[in-house]
Amino acid sequence: MTVLLDVKDLRVRFRTLGAIRAKLAGVADPFLDAVLDVSFQLRAGTTFGLVGESGSGKSTLGRAILGLTPIESGTIRFDGMAPMGLSGSALSAYRRNAAMMFQDPVASLSPRLTVKALITEPFVIHGLKDRDLDAEARRLLDMVGLPANFAGRYPHQLSGGQARRVGVARALALEPKLIIADEPTAGLDVSVQGEILNLMARLQRELGLTYLIITHNLAVVRHICDEMAIMYMGRFVECGPTAEIFANPGHPYTHGLLAAQPHPDPDRRRQDVELKGEVPSLARRPSGCEFHTRCPRAKERCSTERPEPREIVPGQTLRCHYPLLDPAA
Amino acid sequence: MAAVHPVIAPEARADAVLDVRDLSIDFATPRGPVHALREVNLTVPRGSVVGVVGESGSGKTTLISAAMRLLPDNAELRGGAVLFEGEDVLRMSPQALRNLRGQRISMVFQDPMTALNPVLSIGQQMVDIQYRDRGLGRAAKKRKAAELLRRVGIPDPMQRLGNYPHEFSGGMRQRIAIAMALLGNPELLIADEPTTALDVTMEAQIIHLLRELQQDYQSSILFISHNLGLIAELCDYVVILYAGTVVEQGTVRDVFHRPQHPYTEALLVCDPALLQDVTRELPTIPGDVPDLVNLPRGCIFAERCPRVFERCRAEDPATRWVSAGHAARCHLASPLERS
Ligand SMILES: Nc1ncnc2c1ncn2[C@@H]1O[C@H](COP(=O)(O)OP(=O)(O)OP(=O)(O)O)[C@@H](O)[C@H]1O
Ligand SMILES: Nc1ncnc2c1ncn2[C@@H]1O[C@H](COP(=O)(O)OP(=O)(O)OP(=O)(O)O)[C@@H](O)[C@H]1O
Ligand code: SF4
Ligand SMILES: [Mg+2]
Ligand SMILES: [Mg+2]
């Protein structure tokens, strides 16, 4: 299958202090790496799930892929094109091919715009003035299963599920190949969540879309993602086919995540949390394996030597000296 | 009209922190009144955790806004009372209300930015919120703030007090909002979807923290969530709301193991966490929520109910006890013999 997106050694840094304040405070390196050494491939027509701790860099990675956040180093190759520069017409063309569904639908939908204005805004932003916006609005609403008369509504007149459908319609406007969906079902009840995910699956089949889905809901990842990656402090600690990872999590963090899933059964309450403690600050990354401060399997070596990514079974890559499944051990 | 019974055992009700009685609230709209809550009964016994589950638009936010008396201007109270420690919040003096909010009841909102001021540092906000505590100096208040940030898992809490809300990730902001709500040791903590942005390991820690605090201080929690797993994990009781009415309530064990209302049953079936086999086509509940302006006759769920029969469309079912403390509003729920 063709590779739609090829990300290599991606790094995104944020400045934490201004130059003068940093000097005054004696901070030599006033930056933090929100995304670090991230490499992966996204195959056309598949769904890739991105999970990880809050603050681990998932949204930043999504934004960087779309060119909404500048990258420090690394390359992003889209659909066989040359590695992207950060400006100019190539970026603009690329942005039409890749769209984002934002984390917070109500906040990301401007309250003063009607549904029609919201879903056709991408045409305006990209200067496609010759389009018949009424016809486009009808087409998009129909695709996401909303009645045509919704065009005149405002965001506050929408239910949570309807607002999400509007977000999907807006992302679809320019017929992108790739959609990055940041928490597409947070705050929805299970039935409406199912409706939105089924809608996205149907659109994927019909339009051949590729999805990168950022979510905290592991049950959702298990059902809808072909491949997945687990992020910790800006790095991919494990990456591979979803079914393999759920069956045999290799990284201790992945194992902890899967074990921490709550069961909808009051008789199966977790008595204890396997992974305790705080996520270290990105400003002071732990030495060696960055997970060693919380890792139940950590040995001495973990605090001094950083594990490099290795493929322990075909397709499943992880960064750990002592993984749970290690054919060599 | 069906008789409405207090659903949690009467003894528990006598010692309730929060007791919502027959609460009905409309919203005035150009189309006519939206009947957002209708005769809602709900009790939070002292020292317990009560979960509220319901579809988007079922009235969860309206319910807790009423409990804090923070209803929007177009809301109209049609009947009922919200008793906090026996006193009706809906009829309290402005003075009593000020004492109530933020001190005796505190709230964690769905969107953490509603609780956070974007132009003040987190530390400033966490110190300000302790203004009632005159016995404590500024440095001590800062330490207390940092200690709570540590407990909700924010690294380097002392340093991070100087940061502004936008300098934190979404999930960190959510944890900060939780820490802010806990600063005043409230008697009742109301939490509206407080963990949606957290990964499961952090979520599990927050849930354990809430449990711990609830046990340490005998405080009570009203917990709103779509996440059935979290409800099962944290709550003692659960209330299922559908389109503005309570369709089922009882202990989490009763409701999750022996659901009596077809809506509750359907919800459990739809939870992807309960699906054994991997599937792309997730189960849903077909149909739409009824229009709350023009309510249907009969049972509110009839339109979408897989077990609907004639009587359902004609007659609104009464709330029936199916066992002590477990009630459902469905014609098919078999009532207990009353002694
Ligand atoms: N504009 C910014 N300036 C400085 N730091 C930032 C900026 N945006 C994000 N960060 C930091 O980068 C890190 C990664 O943030 P990001 O929002 O990508 O996390 P996330 O994985 O999406 O988290 P969540 O699950 O909470 O949404 C965090 O430590 C955050 O504080
Ligand atoms: N100010 C208002 N004016 C008119 N209608 C309103 C207003 N606030 C809420 N409603 C309506 O009242 C009903 C209950 O809304 P509420 O916000 O309480 O639902 P919810 O259960 O909190 O939903 P969600 O899960 O999406 O947060 C909905 O039909 C909603 O559209
Ligand atoms: S390398 Fe060591 S510390 Fe890191 S995850 Fe593996 S066992 Fe744990
Ligand atoms: Mg994010
Ligand atoms: Mg709400």
mmCIF file of C-alpha atoms in Angstrom, chain A residues 113-328:
data_model
loop_
_atom_site.group_PDB
_atom_site.id
_atom_site.type_symbol
_atom_site.label_atom_id
_atom_site.label_comp_id
_atom_site.label_asym_id
_atom_site.label_seq_id
_atom_site.Cartn_x
_atom_site.Cartn_y
_atom_site.Cartn_z
ATOM 1 C CA LEU A 113 -20.751 32.281 12.195
ATOM 2 C CA THR A 114 -23.581 30.155 10.851
ATOM 3 C CA VAL A 115 -23.028 26.501 10.044
ATOM 4 C CA LYS A 116 -22.909 27.389 6.347
ATOM 5 C CA ALA A 117 -20.242 30.033 6.924
ATOM 6 C CA LEU A 118 -18.259 27.622 9.109
ATOM 7 C CA ILE A 119 -18.188 24.704 6.730
ATOM 8 C CA THR A 120 -17.478 26.823 3.652
ATOM 9 C CA GLU A 121 -14.846 28.991 5.347
ATOM 10 C CA PRO A 122 -11.991 26.823 3.984
ATOM 11 C CA PHE A 123 -12.997 27.865 0.430
ATOM 12 C CA VAL A 124 -12.796 31.508 1.456
ATOM 13 C CA ILE A 125 -9.471 31.029 3.259
ATOM 14 C CA HIS A 126 -7.984 29.351 0.189
ATOM 15 C CA GLY A 127 -9.338 31.999 -2.137
ATOM 16 C CA LEU A 128 -11.652 29.649 -4.051
ATOM 17 C CA LYS A 129 -14.143 32.402 -4.797
ATOM 18 C CA ASP A 130 -15.726 30.780 -7.818
ATOM 19 C CA ARG A 131 -17.424 28.102 -5.717
ATOM 20 C CA ASP A 132 -21.183 28.144 -5.191
ATOM 21 C CA LEU A 133 -21.101 28.191 -1.414
ATOM 22 C CA ASP A 134 -24.778 27.292 -1.005
ATOM 23 C CA ALA A 135 -24.331 24.200 -3.107
ATOM 24 C CA GLU A 136 -21.110 23.285 -1.291
ATOM 25 C CA ALA A 137 -22.839 23.681 2.082
ATOM 26 C CA ARG A 138 -25.670 21.377 0.975
ATOM 27 C CA ARG A 139 -23.197 18.816 -0.334
ATOM 28 C CA LEU A 140 -21.149 18.838 2.874
ATOM 29 C CA LEU A 141 -24.152 18.698 5.209
ATOM 30 C CA ASP A 142 -25.503 15.776 3.244
ATOM 31 C CA MET A 143 -22.184 13.936 3.517
ATOM 32 C CA VAL A 144 -22.197 14.135 7.296
ATOM 33 C CA GLY A 145 -25.882 13.326 7.631
ATOM 34 C CA LEU A 146 -27.233 16.714 8.701
ATOM 35 C CA PRO A 147 -30.421 18.213 7.198
ATOM 36 C CA ALA A 148 -29.878 21.074 4.703
ATOM 37 C CA ASN A 149 -31.730 23.536 6.940
ATOM 38 C CA PHE A 150 -28.892 23.307 9.471
ATOM 39 C CA ALA A 151 -26.981 25.732 7.251
ATOM 40 C CA GLY A 152 -28.617 28.677 9.035
ATOM 41 C CA ARG A 153 -27.940 27.512 12.596
ATOM 42 C CA TYR A 154 -25.358 28.877 15.021
ATOM 43 C CA PRO A 155 -22.976 26.682 17.071
ATOM 44 C CA HIS A 156 -24.905 27.147 20.327
ATOM 45 C CA GLN A 157 -27.977 25.687 18.642
ATOM 46 C CA LEU A 158 -26.194 22.387 18.042
ATOM 47 C CA SER A 159 -25.966 19.317 20.246
ATOM 48 C CA GLY A 160 -22.525 17.909 21.008
ATOM 49 C CA GLY A 161 -22.861 15.283 18.273
ATOM 50 C CA GLN A 162 -24.142 17.776 15.724
ATOM 51 C CA ALA A 163 -21.266 20.171 16.449
ATOM 52 C CA ARG A 164 -18.873 17.276 15.817
ATOM 53 C CA ARG A 165 -20.571 16.556 12.483
ATOM 54 C CA VAL A 166 -20.085 20.195 11.529
ATOM 55 C CA GLY A 167 -16.392 19.785 12.424
ATOM 56 C CA VAL A 168 -16.209 16.746 10.115
ATOM 57 C CA ALA A 169 -17.971 18.657 7.313
ATOM 58 C CA ARG A 170 -15.556 21.553 7.634
ATOM 59 C CA ALA A 171 -12.554 19.235 7.527
ATOM 60 C CA LEU A 172 -13.953 17.595 4.375
ATOM 61 C CA ALA A 173 -14.595 20.863 2.522
ATOM 62 C CA LEU A 174 -11.464 20.886 0.348
ATOM 63 C CA GLU A 175 -11.554 17.142 -0.277
ATOM 64 C CA PRO A 176 -8.375 16.375 1.647
ATOM 65 C CA LYS A 177 -6.564 13.068 1.555
ATOM 66 C CA LEU A 178 -5.535 13.199 5.182
ATOM 67 C CA ILE A 179 -7.603 14.229 8.207
ATOM 68 C CA ILE A 180 -6.011 14.711 11.581
ATOM 69 C CA ALA A 181 -8.715 14.426 14.221
ATOM 70 C CA ASP A 182 -7.793 15.654 17.693
ATOM 71 C CA GLU A 183 -10.068 13.952 20.242
ATOM 72 C CA PRO A 184 -12.954 13.609 17.785
ATOM 73 C CA THR A 185 -15.335 12.097 20.334
ATOM 74 C CA ALA A 186 -14.347 13.587 23.697
ATOM 75 C CA GLY A 187 -17.424 14.571 25.679
ATOM 76 C CA LEU A 188 -19.842 12.488 23.611
ATOM 77 C CA ASP A 189 -21.919 9.678 25.017
ATOM 78 C CA VAL A 190 -21.168 6.184 23.716
ATOM 79 C CA SER A 191 -24.030 6.084 21.221
ATOM 80 C CA VAL A 192 -23.232 9.458 19.615
ATOM 81 C CA GLN A 193 -19.549 8.548 19.704
ATOM 82 C CA GLY A 194 -20.411 5.407 17.757
ATOM 83 C CA GLU A 195 -22.379 7.494 15.220
ATOM 84 C CA ILE A 196 -19.456 9.865 14.620
ATOM 85 C CA LEU A 197 -16.901 7.073 14.297
ATOM 86 C CA ASN A 198 -19.199 5.124 11.966
ATOM 87 C CA LEU A 199 -19.634 8.280 9.903
ATOM 88 C CA MET A 200 -15.863 8.701 9.694
ATOM 89 C CA ALA A 201 -15.476 5.031 8.712
ATOM 90 C CA ARG A 202 -18.083 5.387 5.977
ATOM 91 C CA LEU A 203 -16.375 8.510 4.596
ATOM 92 C CA GLN A 204 -13.074 6.673 4.672
ATOM 93 C CA ARG A 205 -14.511 3.852 2.574
ATOM 94 C CA GLU A 206 -16.232 6.211 0.148
ATOM 95 C CA LEU A 207 -13.496 8.801 -0.247
ATOM 96 C CA GLY A 208 -10.391 6.767 0.528
ATOM 97 C CA LEU A 209 -9.471 9.069 3.409
ATOM 98 C CA THR A 210 -6.503 8.527 5.673
ATOM 99 C CA TYR A 211 -6.905 9.360 9.341
ATOM 100 C CA LEU A 212 -4.565 10.262 12.144
ATOM 101 C CA ILE A 213 -6.703 10.098 15.275
ATOM 102 C CA ILE A 214 -5.572 11.508 18.589
ATOM 103 C CA THR A 215 -7.535 10.059 21.471
ATOM 104 C CA HIS A 216 -7.436 8.967 25.071
ATOM 105 C CA ASN A 217 -10.019 6.310 24.498
ATOM 106 C CA LEU A 218 -8.136 3.035 24.135
ATOM 107 C CA ALA A 219 -11.321 1.072 23.509
ATOM 108 C CA VAL A 220 -11.935 3.275 20.471
ATOM 109 C CA VAL A 221 -8.360 2.807 19.227
ATOM 110 C CA ARG A 222 -8.701 -0.944 19.531
ATOM 111 C CA HIS A 223 -11.757 -0.965 17.268
ATOM 112 C CA ILE A 224 -10.973 1.599 14.610
ATOM 113 C CA CYS A 225 -7.195 2.004 14.230
ATOM 114 C CA ASP A 226 -5.026 -0.161 11.991
ATOM 115 C CA GLU A 227 -1.847 1.069 13.574
ATOM 116 C CA MET A 228 -1.058 3.040 16.673
ATOM 117 C CA ALA A 229 1.712 4.832 18.494
ATOM 118 C CA ILE A 230 2.122 5.555 22.170
ATOM 119 C CA MET A 231 3.773 8.871 22.999
ATOM 120 C CA TYR A 232 5.648 9.742 26.156
ATOM 121 C CA MET A 233 7.414 13.048 26.657
ATOM 122 C CA GLY A 234 7.420 13.810 22.953
ATOM 123 C CA ARG A 235 8.754 10.452 21.736
ATOM 124 C CA PHE A 236 7.084 7.390 20.308
ATOM 125 C CA VAL A 237 7.838 4.735 22.903
ATOM 126 C CA GLU A 238 5.966 2.061 20.988
ATOM 127 C CA CYS A 239 4.488 1.891 17.514
ATOM 128 C CA GLY A 240 2.930 -0.866 15.448
ATOM 129 C CA PRO A 241 -0.223 -2.701 14.405
ATOM 130 C CA THR A 242 -3.017 -2.082 16.907
ATOM 131 C CA ALA A 243 -3.999 -5.732 17.215
ATOM 132 C CA GLU A 244 -0.397 -6.740 18.020
ATOM 133 C CA ILE A 245 0.059 -4.020 20.593
ATOM 134 C CA PHE A 246 -3.183 -4.839 22.376
ATOM 135 C CA ALA A 247 -2.364 -8.543 22.348
ATOM 136 C CA ASN A 248 1.288 -8.121 23.348
ATOM 137 C CA PRO A 249 2.216 -4.704 24.637
ATOM 138 C CA GLY A 250 6.007 -4.532 24.670
ATOM 139 C CA HIS A 251 6.787 -1.276 26.413
ATOM 140 C CA PRO A 252 6.080 -1.073 30.145
ATOM 141 C CA TYR A 253 4.271 2.231 29.605
ATOM 142 C CA THR A 254 1.971 0.664 27.029
ATOM 143 C CA HIS A 255 1.334 -2.177 29.430
ATOM 144 C CA GLY A 256 0.483 0.296 32.187
ATOM 145 C CA LEU A 257 -1.874 2.203 29.915
ATOM 146 C CA LEU A 258 -3.752 -0.905 28.909
ATOM 147 C CA ALA A 259 -3.955 -2.054 32.516
ATOM 148 C CA ALA A 260 -5.323 1.299 33.643
ATOM 149 C CA GLN A 261 -8.381 1.185 31.392
ATOM 150 C CA PRO A 262 -11.512 1.367 33.498
ATOM 151 C CA HIS A 263 -14.023 -1.436 33.070
ATOM 152 C CA PRO A 264 -17.705 -0.619 32.971
ATOM 153 C CA ASP A 265 -18.209 -3.104 35.778
ATOM 154 C CA PRO A 266 -18.297 -2.116 39.462
ATOM 155 C CA ASP A 267 -16.991 -5.566 40.407
ATOM 156 C CA ARG A 268 -13.810 -5.064 38.421
ATOM 157 C CA ARG A 269 -12.545 -1.894 40.062
ATOM 158 C CA ARG A 270 -8.831 -1.376 39.815
ATOM 159 C CA GLN A 271 -7.490 -1.723 43.301
ATOM 160 C CA ASP A 272 -4.222 -0.137 42.486
ATOM 161 C CA VAL A 273 -2.735 1.996 39.764
ATOM 162 C CA GLU A 274 0.187 0.263 38.098
ATOM 163 C CA LEU A 275 1.765 3.502 36.949
ATOM 164 C CA LYS A 276 2.033 6.015 39.712
ATOM 165 C CA GLY A 277 3.867 9.233 39.996
ATOM 166 C CA GLU A 278 4.317 12.336 37.990
ATOM 167 C CA VAL A 279 5.306 12.836 34.437
ATOM 168 C CA PRO A 280 8.657 14.569 34.607
ATOM 169 C CA SER A 281 8.927 18.106 33.336
ATOM 170 C CA LEU A 282 9.889 18.495 29.683
ATOM 171 C CA ALA A 283 12.290 21.191 30.821
ATOM 172 C CA ARG A 284 14.273 18.603 32.783
ATOM 173 C CA ARG A 285 14.213 15.355 30.901
ATOM 174 C CA PRO A 286 15.359 12.349 32.937
ATOM 175 C CA SER A 287 18.635 10.766 31.858
ATOM 176 C CA GLY A 288 18.667 7.427 30.071
ATOM 177 C CA CYS A 289 15.172 6.138 29.404
ATOM 178 C CA GLU A 290 12.825 9.007 30.123
ATOM 179 C CA PHE A 291 10.269 6.596 31.526
ATOM 180 C CA HIS A 292 12.604 5.123 34.160
ATOM 181 C CA THR A 293 11.268 7.390 36.932
ATOM 182 C CA ARG A 294 7.886 5.656 36.713
ATOM 183 C CA CYS A 295 8.775 2.307 35.250
ATOM 184 C CA PRO A 296 8.058 -0.840 37.267
ATOM 185 C CA ARG A 297 10.711 -2.795 35.267
ATOM 186 C CA ALA A 298 13.518 -0.250 35.415
ATOM 187 C CA LYS A 299 17.053 -1.463 36.224
ATOM 188 C CA GLU A 300 20.258 0.486 36.635
ATOM 189 C CA ARG A 301 21.030 0.677 32.960
ATOM 190 C CA CYS A 302 17.711 2.462 32.337
ATOM 191 C CA SER A 303 18.763 5.591 34.169
ATOM 192 C CA THR A 304 22.027 5.977 32.269
ATOM 193 C CA GLU A 305 21.568 4.663 28.758
ATOM 194 C CA ARG A 306 18.844 5.825 26.412
ATOM 195 C CA PRO A 307 17.106 2.920 24.625
ATOM 196 C CA GLU A 308 17.056 3.317 20.848
ATOM 197 C CA PRO A 309 14.030 2.219 18.838
ATOM 198 C CA ARG A 310 14.140 -1.435 17.840
ATOM 199 C CA GLU A 311 11.784 -3.659 15.957
ATOM 200 C CA ILE A 312 11.152 -6.573 18.275
ATOM 201 C CA VAL A 313 8.621 -8.304 16.101
ATOM 202 C CA PRO A 314 8.056 -7.309 12.474
ATOM 203 C CA GLY A 315 6.252 -3.976 12.403
ATOM 204 C CA GLN A 316 6.294 -3.418 16.157
ATOM 205 C CA THR A 317 8.943 -0.949 17.248
ATOM 206 C CA LEU A 318 9.690 0.186 20.764
ATOM 207 C CA ARG A 319 12.221 1.960 22.936
ATOM 208 C CA CYS A 320 13.002 -0.102 26.006
ATOM 209 C CA HIS A 321 15.951 -2.092 27.341
ATOM 210 C CA TYR A 322 13.737 -4.654 29.033
ATOM 211 C CA PRO A 323 10.511 -4.959 27.062
ATOM 212 C CA LEU A 324 7.766 -7.326 28.095
ATOM 213 C CA LEU A 325 8.082 -9.342 24.937
ATOM 214 C CA ASP A 326 11.626 -9.872 23.826
ATOM 215 C CA PRO A 327 12.288 -12.882 21.627
ATOM 216 C CA ALA A 328 16.014 -12.427 22.236
#
